[in-house]
CSV table of C-alpha atoms in Angstrom, one decimal:
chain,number,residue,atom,x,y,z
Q,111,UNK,CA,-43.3,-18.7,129.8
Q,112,UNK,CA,-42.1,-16.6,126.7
Q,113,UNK,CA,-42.5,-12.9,127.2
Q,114,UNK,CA,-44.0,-11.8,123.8
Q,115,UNK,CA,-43.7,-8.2,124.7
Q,116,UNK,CA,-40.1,-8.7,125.3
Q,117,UNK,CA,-39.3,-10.7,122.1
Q,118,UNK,CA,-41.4,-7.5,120.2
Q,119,UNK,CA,-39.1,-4.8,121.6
Q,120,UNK,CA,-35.8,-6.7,121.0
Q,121,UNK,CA,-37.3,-7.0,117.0
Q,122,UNK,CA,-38.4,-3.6,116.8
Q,123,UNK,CA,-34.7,-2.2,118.5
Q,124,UNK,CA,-33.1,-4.8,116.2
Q,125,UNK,CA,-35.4,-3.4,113.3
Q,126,UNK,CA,-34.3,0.1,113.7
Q,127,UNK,CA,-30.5,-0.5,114.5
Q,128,UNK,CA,-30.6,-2.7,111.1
Q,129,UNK,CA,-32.2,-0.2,109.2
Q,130,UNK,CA,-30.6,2.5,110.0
Q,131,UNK,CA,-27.0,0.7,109.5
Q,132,UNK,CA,-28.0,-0.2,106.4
Q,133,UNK,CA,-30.0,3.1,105.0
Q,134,UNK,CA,-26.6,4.9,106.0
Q,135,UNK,CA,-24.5,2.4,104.0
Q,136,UNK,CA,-26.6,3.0,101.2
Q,137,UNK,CA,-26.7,6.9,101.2
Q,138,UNK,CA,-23.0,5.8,101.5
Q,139,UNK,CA,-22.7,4.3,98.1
Q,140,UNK,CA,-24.8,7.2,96.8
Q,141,UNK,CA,-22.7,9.5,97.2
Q,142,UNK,CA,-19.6,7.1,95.7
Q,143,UNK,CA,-21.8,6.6,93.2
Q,144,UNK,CA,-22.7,10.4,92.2
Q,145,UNK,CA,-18.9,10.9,92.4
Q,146,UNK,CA,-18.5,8.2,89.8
Q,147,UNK,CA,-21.2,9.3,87.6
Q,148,UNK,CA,-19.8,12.8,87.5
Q,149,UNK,CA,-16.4,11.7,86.7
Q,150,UNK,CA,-17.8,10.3,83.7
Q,151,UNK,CA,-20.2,12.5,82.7
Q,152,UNK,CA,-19.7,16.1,83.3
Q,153,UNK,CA,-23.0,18.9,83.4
Q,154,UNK,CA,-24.2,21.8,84.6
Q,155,UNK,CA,-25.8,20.4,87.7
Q,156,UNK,CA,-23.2,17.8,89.1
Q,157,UNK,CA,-22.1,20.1,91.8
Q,158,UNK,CA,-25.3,20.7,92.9
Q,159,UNK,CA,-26.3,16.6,92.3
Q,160,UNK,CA,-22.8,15.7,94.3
Q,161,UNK,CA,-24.1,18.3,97.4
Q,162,UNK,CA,-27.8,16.9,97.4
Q,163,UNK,CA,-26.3,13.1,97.6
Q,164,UNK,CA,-23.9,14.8,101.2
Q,165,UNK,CA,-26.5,16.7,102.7
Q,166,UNK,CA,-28.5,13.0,102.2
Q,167,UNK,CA,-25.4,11.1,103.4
Q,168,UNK,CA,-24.9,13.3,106.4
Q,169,UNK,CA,-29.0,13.4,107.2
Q,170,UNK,CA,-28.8,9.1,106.9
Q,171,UNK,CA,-26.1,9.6,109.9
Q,172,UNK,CA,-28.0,11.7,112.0
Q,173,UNK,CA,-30.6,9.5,111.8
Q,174,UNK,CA,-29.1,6.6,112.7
Q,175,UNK,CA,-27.2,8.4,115.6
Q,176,UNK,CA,-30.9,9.3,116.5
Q,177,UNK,CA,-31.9,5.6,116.6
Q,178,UNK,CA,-28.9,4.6,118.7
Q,179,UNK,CA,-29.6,7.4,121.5
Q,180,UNK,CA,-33.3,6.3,121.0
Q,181,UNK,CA,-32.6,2.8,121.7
Q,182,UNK,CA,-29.8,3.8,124.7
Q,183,UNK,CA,-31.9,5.7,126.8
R,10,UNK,CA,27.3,27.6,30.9
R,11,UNK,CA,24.8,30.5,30.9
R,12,UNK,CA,21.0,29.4,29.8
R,13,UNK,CA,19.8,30.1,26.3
R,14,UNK,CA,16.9,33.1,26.5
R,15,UNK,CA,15.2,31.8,23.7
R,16,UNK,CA,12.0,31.1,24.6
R,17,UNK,CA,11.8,28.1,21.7
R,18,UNK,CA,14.6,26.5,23.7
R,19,UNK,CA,13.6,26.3,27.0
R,20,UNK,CA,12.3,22.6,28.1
R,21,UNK,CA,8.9,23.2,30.3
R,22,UNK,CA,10.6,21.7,33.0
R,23,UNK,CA,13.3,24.3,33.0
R,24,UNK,CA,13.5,27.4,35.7
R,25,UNK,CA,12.9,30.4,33.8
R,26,UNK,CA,15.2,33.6,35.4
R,27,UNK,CA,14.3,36.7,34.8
R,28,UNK,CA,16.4,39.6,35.0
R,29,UNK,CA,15.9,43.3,35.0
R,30,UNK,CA,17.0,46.0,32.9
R,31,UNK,CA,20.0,48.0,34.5
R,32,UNK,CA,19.0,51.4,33.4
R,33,UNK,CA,15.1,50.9,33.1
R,34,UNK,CA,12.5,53.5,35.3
R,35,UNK,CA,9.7,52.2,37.7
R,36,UNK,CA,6.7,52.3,35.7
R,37,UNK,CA,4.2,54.3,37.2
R,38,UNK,CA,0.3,53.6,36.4
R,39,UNK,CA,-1.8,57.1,35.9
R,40,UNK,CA,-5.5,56.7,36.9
R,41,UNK,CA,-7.5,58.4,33.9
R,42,UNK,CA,-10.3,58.9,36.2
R,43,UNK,CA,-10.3,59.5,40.3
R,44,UNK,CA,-11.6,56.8,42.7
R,45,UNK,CA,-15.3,57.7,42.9
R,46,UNK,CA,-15.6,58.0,46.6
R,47,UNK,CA,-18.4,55.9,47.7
R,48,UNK,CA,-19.8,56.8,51.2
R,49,UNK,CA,-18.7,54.4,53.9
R,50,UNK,CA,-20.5,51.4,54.4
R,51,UNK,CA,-20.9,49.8,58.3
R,52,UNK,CA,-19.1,47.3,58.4
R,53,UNK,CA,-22.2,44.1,57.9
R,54,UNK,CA,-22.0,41.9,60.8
R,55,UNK,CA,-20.9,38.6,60.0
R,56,UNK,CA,-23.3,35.5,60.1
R,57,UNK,CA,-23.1,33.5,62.7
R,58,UNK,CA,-21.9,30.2,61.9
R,59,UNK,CA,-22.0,27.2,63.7
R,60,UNK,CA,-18.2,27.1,65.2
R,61,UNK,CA,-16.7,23.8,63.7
R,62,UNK,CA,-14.0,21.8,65.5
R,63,UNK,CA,-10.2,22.2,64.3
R,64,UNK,CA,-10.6,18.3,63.2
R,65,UNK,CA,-13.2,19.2,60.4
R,66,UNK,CA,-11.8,20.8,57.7
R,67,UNK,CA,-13.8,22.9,55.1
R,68,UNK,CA,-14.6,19.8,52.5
R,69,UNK,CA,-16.5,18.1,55.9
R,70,UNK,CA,-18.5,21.6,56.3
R,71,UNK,CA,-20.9,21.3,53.8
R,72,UNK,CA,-22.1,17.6,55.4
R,73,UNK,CA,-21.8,19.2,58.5
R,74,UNK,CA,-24.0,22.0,58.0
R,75,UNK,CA,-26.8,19.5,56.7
R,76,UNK,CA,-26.4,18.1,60.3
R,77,UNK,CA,-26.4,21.5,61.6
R,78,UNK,CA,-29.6,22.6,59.7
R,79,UNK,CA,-31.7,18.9,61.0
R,80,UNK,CA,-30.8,20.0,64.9
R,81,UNK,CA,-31.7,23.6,64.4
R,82,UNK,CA,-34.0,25.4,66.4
R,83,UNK,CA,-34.0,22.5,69.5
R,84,UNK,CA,-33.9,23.4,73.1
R,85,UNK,CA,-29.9,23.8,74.6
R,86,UNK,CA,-31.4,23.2,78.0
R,87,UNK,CA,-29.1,21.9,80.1
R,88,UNK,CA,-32.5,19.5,81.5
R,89,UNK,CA,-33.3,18.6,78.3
R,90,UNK,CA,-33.9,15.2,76.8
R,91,UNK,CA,-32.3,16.2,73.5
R,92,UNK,CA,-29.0,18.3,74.0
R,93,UNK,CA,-27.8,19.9,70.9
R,94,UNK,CA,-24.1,20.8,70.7
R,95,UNK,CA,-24.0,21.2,74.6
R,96,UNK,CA,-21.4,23.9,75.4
R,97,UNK,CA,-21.2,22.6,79.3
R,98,UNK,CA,-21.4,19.0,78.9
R,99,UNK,CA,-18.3,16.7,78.3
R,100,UNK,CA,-17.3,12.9,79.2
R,101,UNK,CA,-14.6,11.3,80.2
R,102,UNK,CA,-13.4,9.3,77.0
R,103,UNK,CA,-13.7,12.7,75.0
R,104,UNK,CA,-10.9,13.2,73.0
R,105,UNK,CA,-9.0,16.7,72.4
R,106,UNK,CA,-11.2,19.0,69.8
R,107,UNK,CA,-14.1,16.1,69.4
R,108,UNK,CA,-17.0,18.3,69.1
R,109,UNK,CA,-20.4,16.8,70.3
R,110,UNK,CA,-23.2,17.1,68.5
R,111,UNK,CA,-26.1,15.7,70.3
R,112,UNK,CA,-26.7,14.2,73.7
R,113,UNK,CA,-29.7,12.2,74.8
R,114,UNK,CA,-31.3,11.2,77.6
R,115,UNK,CA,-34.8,9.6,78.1
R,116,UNK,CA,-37.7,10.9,76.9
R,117,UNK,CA,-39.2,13.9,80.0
R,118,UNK,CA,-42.5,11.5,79.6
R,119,UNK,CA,-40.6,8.4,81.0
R,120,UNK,CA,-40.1,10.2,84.0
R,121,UNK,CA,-44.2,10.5,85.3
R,122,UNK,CA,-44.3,7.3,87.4
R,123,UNK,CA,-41.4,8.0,89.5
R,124,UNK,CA,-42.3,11.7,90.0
R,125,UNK,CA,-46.5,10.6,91.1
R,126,UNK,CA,-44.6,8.3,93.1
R,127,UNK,CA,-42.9,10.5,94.9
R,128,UNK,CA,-45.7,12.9,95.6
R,129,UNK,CA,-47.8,9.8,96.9
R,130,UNK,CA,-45.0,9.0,99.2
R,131,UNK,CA,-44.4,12.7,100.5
R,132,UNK,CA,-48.6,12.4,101.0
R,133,UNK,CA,-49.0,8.9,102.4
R,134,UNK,CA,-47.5,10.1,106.5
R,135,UNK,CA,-51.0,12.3,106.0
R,136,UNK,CA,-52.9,9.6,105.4
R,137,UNK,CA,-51.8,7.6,108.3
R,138,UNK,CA,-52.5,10.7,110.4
R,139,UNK,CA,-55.8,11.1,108.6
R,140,UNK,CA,-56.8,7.8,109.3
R,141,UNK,CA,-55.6,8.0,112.8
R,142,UNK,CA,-53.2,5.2,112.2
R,143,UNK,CA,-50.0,6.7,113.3
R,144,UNK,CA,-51.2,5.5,116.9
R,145,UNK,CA,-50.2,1.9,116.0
R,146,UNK,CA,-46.4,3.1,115.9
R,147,UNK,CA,-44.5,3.3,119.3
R,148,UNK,CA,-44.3,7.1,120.3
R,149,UNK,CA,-40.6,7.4,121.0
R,150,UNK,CA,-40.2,6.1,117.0
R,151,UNK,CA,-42.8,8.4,115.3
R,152,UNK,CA,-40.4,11.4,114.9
R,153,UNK,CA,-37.4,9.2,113.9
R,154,UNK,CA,-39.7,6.8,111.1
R,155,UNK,CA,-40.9,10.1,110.0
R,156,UNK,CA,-37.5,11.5,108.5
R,157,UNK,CA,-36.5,7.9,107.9
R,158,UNK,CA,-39.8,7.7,105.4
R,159,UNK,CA,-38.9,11.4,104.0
R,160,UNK,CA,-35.1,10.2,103.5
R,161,UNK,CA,-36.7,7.5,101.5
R,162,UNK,CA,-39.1,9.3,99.3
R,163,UNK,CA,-36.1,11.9,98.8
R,164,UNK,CA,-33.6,8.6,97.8
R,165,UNK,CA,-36.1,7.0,95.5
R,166,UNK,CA,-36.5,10.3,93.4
R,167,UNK,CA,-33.0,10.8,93.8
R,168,UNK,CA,-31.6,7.5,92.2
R,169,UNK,CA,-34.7,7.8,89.4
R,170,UNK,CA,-33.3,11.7,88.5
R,171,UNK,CA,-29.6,10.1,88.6
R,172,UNK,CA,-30.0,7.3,86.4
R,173,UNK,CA,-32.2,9.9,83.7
R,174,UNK,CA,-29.7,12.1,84.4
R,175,UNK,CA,-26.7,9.9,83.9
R,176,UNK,CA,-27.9,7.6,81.5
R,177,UNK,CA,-27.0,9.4,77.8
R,178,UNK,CA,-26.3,8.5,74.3
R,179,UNK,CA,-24.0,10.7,72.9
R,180,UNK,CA,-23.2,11.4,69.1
R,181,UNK,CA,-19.7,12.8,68.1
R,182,UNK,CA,-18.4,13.9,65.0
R,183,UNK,CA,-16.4,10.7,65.1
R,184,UNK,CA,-18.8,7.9,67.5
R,185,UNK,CA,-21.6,7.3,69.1
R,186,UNK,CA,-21.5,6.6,72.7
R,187,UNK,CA,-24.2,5.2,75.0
R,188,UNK,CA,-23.5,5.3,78.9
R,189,UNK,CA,-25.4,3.1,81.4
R,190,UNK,CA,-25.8,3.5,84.8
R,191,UNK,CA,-28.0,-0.1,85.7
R,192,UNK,CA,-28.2,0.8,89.2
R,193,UNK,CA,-26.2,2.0,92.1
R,194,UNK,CA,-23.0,-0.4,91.3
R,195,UNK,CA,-23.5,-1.5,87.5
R,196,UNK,CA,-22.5,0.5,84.3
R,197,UNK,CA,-22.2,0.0,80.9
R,198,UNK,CA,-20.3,2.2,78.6
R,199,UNK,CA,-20.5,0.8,74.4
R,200,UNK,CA,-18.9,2.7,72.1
R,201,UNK,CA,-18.9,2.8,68.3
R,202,UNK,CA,-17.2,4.6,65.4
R,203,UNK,CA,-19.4,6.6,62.9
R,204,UNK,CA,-17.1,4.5,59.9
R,205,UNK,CA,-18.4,1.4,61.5
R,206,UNK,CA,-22.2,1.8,61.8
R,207,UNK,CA,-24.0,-0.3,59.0
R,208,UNK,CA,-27.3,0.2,59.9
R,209,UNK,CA,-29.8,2.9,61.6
R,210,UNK,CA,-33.7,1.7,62.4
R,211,UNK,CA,-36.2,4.3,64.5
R,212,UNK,CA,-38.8,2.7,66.7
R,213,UNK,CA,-42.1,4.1,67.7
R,214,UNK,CA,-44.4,2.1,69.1
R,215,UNK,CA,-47.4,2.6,71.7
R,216,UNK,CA,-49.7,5.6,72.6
R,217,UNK,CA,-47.6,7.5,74.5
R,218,UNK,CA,-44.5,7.4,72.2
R,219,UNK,CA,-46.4,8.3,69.3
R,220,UNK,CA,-48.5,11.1,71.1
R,221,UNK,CA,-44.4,12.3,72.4
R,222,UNK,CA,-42.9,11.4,69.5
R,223,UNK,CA,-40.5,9.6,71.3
R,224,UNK,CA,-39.0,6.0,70.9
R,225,UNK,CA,-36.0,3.3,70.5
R,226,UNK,CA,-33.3,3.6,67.8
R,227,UNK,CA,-31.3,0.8,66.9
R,228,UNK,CA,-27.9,0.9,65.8
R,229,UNK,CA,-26.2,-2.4,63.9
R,230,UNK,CA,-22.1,-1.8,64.1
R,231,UNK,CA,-19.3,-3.8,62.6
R,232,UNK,CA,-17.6,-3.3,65.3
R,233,UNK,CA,-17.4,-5.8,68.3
R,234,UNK,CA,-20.9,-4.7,70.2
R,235,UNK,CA,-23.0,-5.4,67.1
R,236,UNK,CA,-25.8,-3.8,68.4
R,237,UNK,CA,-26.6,-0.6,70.4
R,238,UNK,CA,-29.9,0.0,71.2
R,239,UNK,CA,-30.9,3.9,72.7
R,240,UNK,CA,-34.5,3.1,74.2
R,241,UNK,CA,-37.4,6.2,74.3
R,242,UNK,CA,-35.4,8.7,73.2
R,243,UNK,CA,-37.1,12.1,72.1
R,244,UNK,CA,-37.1,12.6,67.9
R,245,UNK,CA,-36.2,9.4,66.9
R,246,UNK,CA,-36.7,9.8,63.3
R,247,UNK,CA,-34.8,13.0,63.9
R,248,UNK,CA,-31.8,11.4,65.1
R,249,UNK,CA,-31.8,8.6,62.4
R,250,UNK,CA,-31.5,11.4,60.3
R,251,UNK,CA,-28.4,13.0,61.1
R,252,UNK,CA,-26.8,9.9,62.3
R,253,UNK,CA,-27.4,8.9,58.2
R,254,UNK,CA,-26.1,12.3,57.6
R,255,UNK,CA,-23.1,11.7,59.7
R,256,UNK,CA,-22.7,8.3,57.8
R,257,UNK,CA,-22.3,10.0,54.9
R,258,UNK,CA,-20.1,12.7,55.6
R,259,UNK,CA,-17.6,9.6,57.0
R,260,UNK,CA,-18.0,7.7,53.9
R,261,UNK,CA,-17.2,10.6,51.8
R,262,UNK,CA,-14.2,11.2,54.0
R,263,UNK,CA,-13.4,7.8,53.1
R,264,UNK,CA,-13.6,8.4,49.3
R,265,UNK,CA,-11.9,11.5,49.6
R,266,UNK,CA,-8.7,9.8,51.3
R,267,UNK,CA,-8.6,7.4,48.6
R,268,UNK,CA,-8.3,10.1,46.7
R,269,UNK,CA,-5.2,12.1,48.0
């Protein structure tokens, strides 16, 4: 007998673990990619663009920390 | 063999020398009249000219100021569309003393969908609270899918501000330059001298480009990317202007070093 409830919380843990991973990989290559932009182009407001794509970086890693303790405990 | 003073015999090509009189005074000039003294004037303040780069000389100044005088009078926002001699802004390929002259980004209009976007995604968790259909999620995940939806919304407007942000034509005394950022990994950077642009064409088509006055222009080169092509761009007539201007300040350049 298949336990459907089972098979639903092993896709929903996988679901979050997975998107998580990958959301921080991307905020990741924003950040590389702000960098790159700004060594190209130089403005007013890279500093401030470069900051905004960290805090974003770092808040993608809390998040997924988040998940993990979520789907520890 | 001293030279003959003679006057008659001197060839034009010969150095004339000229020597003084052993014995003679300094002459000294008497004033019939005094200086009238005139009261003292403040000194006027000078006009403010457009400070030129040390690669233009003064025969370039008079094309340049033509350019000067189209571009007058438009925003130097840093957040504008249409950057006019930016004092802040510089790119990586610039070379020593090139002076920009106008930088331009996508037309403010262009950026609507993505900002309603954004305020519909920051709205939609109220929806789903409104409609009591934030029961359907698992409690333990609510919290977490929240800030995961709110670190979306934030990415989304993020990567659409980058890529207006980023994505600029610029126009140098010398070249034009147009940088594109595709997406997160892809970038384009064509490049093309002034000397080598054949043709300019403006593009306005649609409602809201016309009501904007904003739109594509089209640059044909004889260099190896043929074709550059600056899409919704604020003023486009404007910029075929000076980039016409700038053409023919290089072609007299031209004429003038054939010339020398």
């Amino acid at each position: 007998m298949i336990d459907f409830n089972f098979i639903l919380n092993l896709a929903k843990e996988i679901f979050a673990f997975l998107g998580g991973l990958l959301y921080l990989i991307f905020a990741l290559v924003v950040v590389k990619q702000v960098t790159s932009m700004s060594k190209n182009v130089h403005d007013k407001f890279n500093t401030i663009l470069i900051v905004f794509s960290y805090i974003h970086f770092l808040l993608s890693a809390l998040l997924f920390l988040s998940t993990l303790l979520l789907l520890l405990t | 063999m001293p030279r003959a003073k003679n006057l008659d015999l001197i060839a034009p090509d010969d150095p004339v020398i000229t020597t003084k009189p052993k014995n003679s005074k300094p002459v000294t000039k008497v004033n019939p009249k005094p200086p009238i003294k005139s009261s003292p004037k403040p000194p006027s303040k000078p006009k403010k000219t457009p400070p030129v780069s040390k690669s233009t000389s003064s025969r370039d100044l008079k094309f340049r100021q033509k350019v000067y005088q189209l571009i007058q009078g438009i925003t130097k926002s840093p957040l504008s569309s249409f950057l006019v001699r930016p004092k802040v802004f510089t790119f990586n390929a610039r070379d020593d003393g090139e002076e920009i002259i106008l930088v331009l980004r996508r037309h403010w209009f262009t950026n609507i969908p993505w900002i309603i976007t954004g305020i519909l995604m920051i709205f939609a968790p109220f929806l789903l609270l409104t409609f009591s259909l934030w029961s359907i999620f698992p409690p333990d995940y609510r919290l977490i899918l929240a800030i995961f939806w709110y670190l979306l919304t934030f990415a989304v407007a993020f990567e659409n501000f980058l890529s207006w942000y980023f994505n600029v034509f610029i126009l140098t005394e010398e070249r034009v330059i147009d940088i594109d950022f595709y997406n997160l990994l892809d970038k384009k950077m064509s490049e093309a001298k002034i000397s080598m642009i054949q043709d300019v064409t403006s593009k306005t088509s649609g409602i809201s480009q016309t009501l904007f006055n904003y739109g594509s222009v089209i640059i044909q080169t004889a260099s190896e990317l043929p074709l550059i092509r600056v899409n919704k761009v604020p003023n486009p007539d404007l910029v075929l202007q000076v980039l016409q201007q700038m053409r023919s300040e290089e072609e007299q350049e031209a004429i003038d070093g054939r010339l020398k």
